[in-house]
Amino acid sequence: MQEARNQSRREPVLEAVRERCDHPTADEIFADVRARSPKVSRATVYRNLRTLAREGVILTIPVSGSADRFDLRSEPHYHFHCRVCDRIFDVPMTYRRDLDEAAPAEYILESHELLLRGVCPHCRDKEEAI
């Protein structure tokens, strides 16, 4: 019974992530869920985001100096963070599994993350137009 209840609370959160392709923050997901279900609490959304990430259903993208972002694409891939617009983009680069094998033998490396930082093409074009 408890698992069915938890699943019913998780589904609107997962649906909110599924509907977005912009790597939303927890607050953005909460706003989307809340628009459809006004009684849902912020704590419920945050707890379910953590659970979905822990289960590997979604990916958490930690961004230093900014809010963590969430991604429906949970397979290993790289991201780009634009310092101007603060958006996160998927980077069309092949995931380098050889880097997972390059760690010193005393470490058990399971995966790696790469967050590139800079200015996205849209913001670069706006700056050049000024």
PDB file of C-alpha atoms in Angstrom:
ATOM      1  CA  MET A   1       0.000   0.000   0.000  1.00  0.00           C
ATOM      2  CA  GLN A   2       2.790   2.436   0.969  1.00  0.00           C
ATOM      3  CA  GLU A   3       4.694   1.740  -2.270  1.00  0.00           C
ATOM      4  CA  ALA A   4       1.590   2.445  -4.370  1.00  0.00           C
ATOM      5  CA  ARG A   5       1.129   5.734  -2.500  1.00  0.00           C
ATOM      6  CA  ASN A   6       4.768   6.689  -3.021  1.00  0.00           C
ATOM      7  CA  GLN A   7       4.506   5.808  -6.723  1.00  0.00           C
ATOM      8  CA  SER A   8       1.415   7.981  -7.109  1.00  0.00           C
ATOM      9  CA  ARG A   9       3.337  10.927  -5.619  1.00  0.00           C
ATOM     10  CA  ARG A  10       6.401  10.256  -7.764  1.00  0.00           C
ATOM     11  CA  GLU A  11       4.521  10.110 -11.071  1.00  0.00           C
ATOM     12  CA  PRO A  12       3.576  13.841 -11.236  1.00  0.00           C
ATOM     13  CA  VAL A  13       7.180  14.780 -10.434  1.00  0.00           C
ATOM     14  CA  LEU A  14       8.533  12.460 -13.129  1.00  0.00           C
ATOM     15  CA  GLU A  15       5.934  13.776 -15.576  1.00  0.00           C
ATOM     16  CA  ALA A  16       7.056  17.365 -14.882  1.00  0.00           C
ATOM     17  CA  VAL A  17      10.673  16.423 -15.651  1.00  0.00           C
ATOM     18  CA  ARG A  18       9.535  14.490 -18.736  1.00  0.00           C
ATOM     19  CA  GLU A  19       7.685  17.528 -20.121  1.00  0.00           C
ATOM     20  CA  ARG A  20      10.752  19.759 -19.996  1.00  0.00           C
ATOM     21  CA  CYS A  21      13.938  19.547 -22.014  1.00  0.00           C
ATOM     22  CA  ASP A  22      15.735  22.453 -20.350  1.00  0.00           C
ATOM     23  CA  HIS A  23      17.291  20.709 -17.336  1.00  0.00           C
ATOM     24  CA  PRO A  24      14.942  22.326 -14.788  1.00  0.00           C
ATOM     25  CA  THR A  25      15.726  23.149 -11.174  1.00  0.00           C
ATOM     26  CA  ALA A  26      13.755  21.606  -8.311  1.00  0.00           C
ATOM     27  CA  ASP A  27      11.899  24.905  -7.883  1.00  0.00           C
ATOM     28  CA  GLU A  28      10.853  24.897 -11.543  1.00  0.00           C
ATOM     29  CA  ILE A  29       9.636  21.312 -11.249  1.00  0.00           C
ATOM     30  CA  PHE A  30       7.787  22.180  -8.045  1.00  0.00           C
ATOM     31  CA  ALA A  31       6.043  25.081  -9.825  1.00  0.00           C
ATOM     32  CA  ASP A  32       4.966  22.783 -12.665  1.00  0.00           C
ATOM     33  CA  VAL A  33       3.660  20.098 -10.294  1.00  0.00           C
ATOM     34  CA  ARG A  34       1.975  22.680  -8.082  1.00  0.00           C
ATOM     35  CA  ALA A  35       0.153  24.212 -11.068  1.00  0.00           C
ATOM     36  CA  ARG A  36      -1.604  20.877 -11.597  1.00  0.00           C
ATOM     37  CA  SER A  37      -1.831  19.748  -7.971  1.00  0.00           C
ATOM     38  CA  PRO A  38      -2.019  22.770  -5.635  1.00  0.00           C
ATOM     39  CA  LYS A  39      -1.855  20.650  -2.474  1.00  0.00           C
ATOM     40  CA  VAL A  40       1.538  19.088  -3.269  1.00  0.00           C
ATOM     41  CA  SER A  41       4.240  20.331  -0.922  1.00  0.00           C
ATOM     42  CA  ARG A  42       7.740  21.455  -1.862  1.00  0.00           C
ATOM     43  CA  ALA A  43       9.146  18.747   0.439  1.00  0.00           C
ATOM     44  CA  THR A  44       7.230  16.046  -1.437  1.00  0.00           C
ATOM     45  CA  VAL A  45       8.611  17.213  -4.784  1.00  0.00           C
ATOM     46  CA  TYR A  46      12.191  17.467  -3.472  1.00  0.00           C
ATOM     47  CA  ARG A  47      11.987  14.062  -1.768  1.00  0.00           C
ATOM     48  CA  ASN A  48      10.680  12.433  -4.943  1.00  0.00           C
ATOM     49  CA  LEU A  49      13.352  14.077  -7.085  1.00  0.00           C
ATOM     50  CA  ARG A  50      16.005  12.601  -4.773  1.00  0.00           C
ATOM     51  CA  THR A  51      14.344   9.180  -4.932  1.00  0.00           C
ATOM     52  CA  LEU A  52      14.054   9.221  -8.727  1.00  0.00           C
ATOM     53  CA  ALA A  53      17.718  10.235  -9.008  1.00  0.00           C
ATOM     54  CA  ARG A  54      18.834   7.574  -6.517  1.00  0.00           C
ATOM     55  CA  GLU A  55      16.899   4.943  -8.516  1.00  0.00           C
ATOM     56  CA  GLY A  56      18.605   6.109 -11.737  1.00  0.00           C
ATOM     57  CA  VAL A  57      15.356   7.235 -13.372  1.00  0.00           C
ATOM     58  CA  ILE A  58      16.584  10.835 -13.690  1.00  0.00           C
ATOM     59  CA  LEU A  59      19.978  12.465 -13.436  1.00  0.00           C
ATOM     60  CA  THR A  60      20.962  15.206 -10.996  1.00  0.00           C
ATOM     61  CA  ILE A  61      23.350  17.769 -12.455  1.00  0.00           C
ATOM     62  CA  PRO A  62      25.173  19.612  -9.669  1.00  0.00           C
ATOM     63  CA  VAL A  63      26.004  23.179 -10.713  1.00  0.00           C
ATOM     64  CA  SER A  64      28.323  25.098  -8.406  1.00  0.00           C
ATOM     65  CA  GLY A  65      27.028  28.576  -7.664  1.00  0.00           C
ATOM     66  CA  SER A  66      23.587  27.668  -8.976  1.00  0.00           C
ATOM     67  CA  ALA A  67      20.743  25.269  -8.220  1.00  0.00           C
ATOM     68  CA  ASP A  68      21.091  21.593  -9.115  1.00  0.00           C
ATOM     69  CA  ARG A  69      19.330  20.662 -12.335  1.00  0.00           C
ATOM     70  CA  PHE A  70      17.497  17.498 -13.333  1.00  0.00           C
ATOM     71  CA  ASP A  71      17.620  15.556 -16.575  1.00  0.00           C
ATOM     72  CA  LEU A  72      15.370  12.788 -17.852  1.00  0.00           C
ATOM     73  CA  ARG A  73      18.323  11.384 -19.810  1.00  0.00           C
ATOM     74  CA  SER A  74      19.945   9.265 -17.136  1.00  0.00           C
ATOM     75  CA  GLU A  75      22.541   7.531 -19.319  1.00  0.00           C
ATOM     76  CA  PRO A  76      26.046   9.012 -19.060  1.00  0.00           C
ATOM     77  CA  HIS A  77      26.498  12.162 -21.136  1.00  0.00           C
ATOM     78  CA  TYR A  78      28.065  15.599 -20.841  1.00  0.00           C
ATOM     79  CA  HIS A  79      26.611  19.049 -20.185  1.00  0.00           C
ATOM     80  CA  PHE A  80      27.405  22.698 -20.878  1.00  0.00           C
ATOM     81  CA  HIS A  81      26.505  25.509 -18.437  1.00  0.00           C
ATOM     82  CA  CYS A  82      26.139  28.988 -19.947  1.00  0.00           C
ATOM     83  CA  ARG A  83      27.404  31.659 -17.547  1.00  0.00           C
ATOM     84  CA  VAL A  84      25.224  34.312 -19.229  1.00  0.00           C
ATOM     85  CA  CYS A  85      21.759  32.718 -19.355  1.00  0.00           C
ATOM     86  CA  ASP A  86      22.440  30.050 -16.658  1.00  0.00           C
ATOM     87  CA  ARG A  87      20.953  27.334 -18.879  1.00  0.00           C
ATOM     88  CA  ILE A  88      22.245  23.767 -19.111  1.00  0.00           C
ATOM     89  CA  PHE A  89      22.589  22.032 -22.469  1.00  0.00           C
ATOM     90  CA  ASP A  90      23.380  18.447 -23.444  1.00  0.00           C
ATOM     91  CA  VAL A  91      26.707  18.365 -25.272  1.00  0.00           C
ATOM     92  CA  PRO A  92      26.864  16.165 -28.368  1.00  0.00           C
ATOM     93  CA  MET A  93      30.100  14.453 -27.373  1.00  0.00           C
ATOM     94  CA  THR A  94      30.716  10.741 -27.057  1.00  0.00           C
ATOM     95  CA  TYR A  95      30.932   9.631 -23.427  1.00  0.00           C
ATOM     96  CA  ARG A  96      34.547   8.637 -22.759  1.00  0.00           C
ATOM     97  CA  ARG A  97      34.334   5.248 -21.027  1.00  0.00           C
ATOM     98  CA  ASP A  98      38.132   5.018 -21.278  1.00  0.00           C
ATOM     99  CA  LEU A  99      38.299   7.748 -18.619  1.00  0.00           C
ATOM    100  CA  ASP A 100      36.436   5.441 -16.234  1.00  0.00           C
ATOM    101  CA  GLU A 101      39.195   2.878 -16.758  1.00  0.00           C
ATOM    102  CA  ALA A 102      42.010   5.426 -16.325  1.00  0.00           C
ATOM    103  CA  ALA A 103      41.623   5.868 -12.553  1.00  0.00           C
ATOM    104  CA  PRO A 104      44.395   4.560 -10.296  1.00  0.00           C
ATOM    105  CA  ALA A 105      43.919   0.881  -9.415  1.00  0.00           C
ATOM    106  CA  GLU A 106      43.144   1.586  -5.749  1.00  0.00           C
ATOM    107  CA  TYR A 107      39.973   3.450  -6.778  1.00  0.00           C
ATOM    108  CA  ILE A 108      36.823   1.799  -8.002  1.00  0.00           C
ATOM    109  CA  LEU A 109      35.531   4.307 -10.515  1.00  0.00           C
ATOM    110  CA  GLU A 110      31.927   3.776 -11.557  1.00  0.00           C
ATOM    111  CA  SER A 111      31.385   6.815 -13.793  1.00  0.00           C
ATOM    112  CA  HIS A 112      32.408  10.419 -14.304  1.00  0.00           C
ATOM    113  CA  GLU A 113      30.654  13.704 -15.006  1.00  0.00           C
ATOM    114  CA  LEU A 114      31.778  16.578 -17.164  1.00  0.00           C
ATOM    115  CA  LEU A 115      30.230  20.028 -17.001  1.00  0.00           C
ATOM    116  CA  LEU A 116      31.687  22.432 -19.531  1.00  0.00           C
ATOM    117  CA  ARG A 117      31.278  26.145 -18.766  1.00  0.00           C
ATOM    118  CA  GLY A 118      31.215  29.190 -20.980  1.00  0.00           C
ATOM    119  CA  VAL A 119      28.839  31.112 -23.247  1.00  0.00           C
ATOM    120  CA  CYS A 120      26.208  29.309 -25.339  1.00  0.00           C
ATOM    121  CA  PRO A 121      25.805  30.157 -29.054  1.00  0.00           C
ATOM    122  CA  HIS A 122      22.597  32.141 -28.445  1.00  0.00           C
ATOM    123  CA  CYS A 123      24.191  34.378 -25.800  1.00  0.00           C
ATOM    124  CA  ARG A 124      27.401  34.707 -27.849  1.00  0.00           C
ATOM    125  CA  ASP A 125      25.375  35.918 -30.842  1.00  0.00           C
ATOM    126  CA  LYS A 126      23.512  38.441 -28.642  1.00  0.00           C
ATOM    127  CA  GLU A 127      26.813  39.792 -27.258  1.00  0.00           C
ATOM    128  CA  GLU A 128      28.293  40.101 -30.757  1.00  0.00           C
ATOM    129  CA  ALA A 129      25.204  42.001 -31.932  1.00  0.00           C
ATOM    130  CA  ILE A 130      25.685  44.684 -29.275  1.00  0.00           C
TER     131      ILE A 130
END
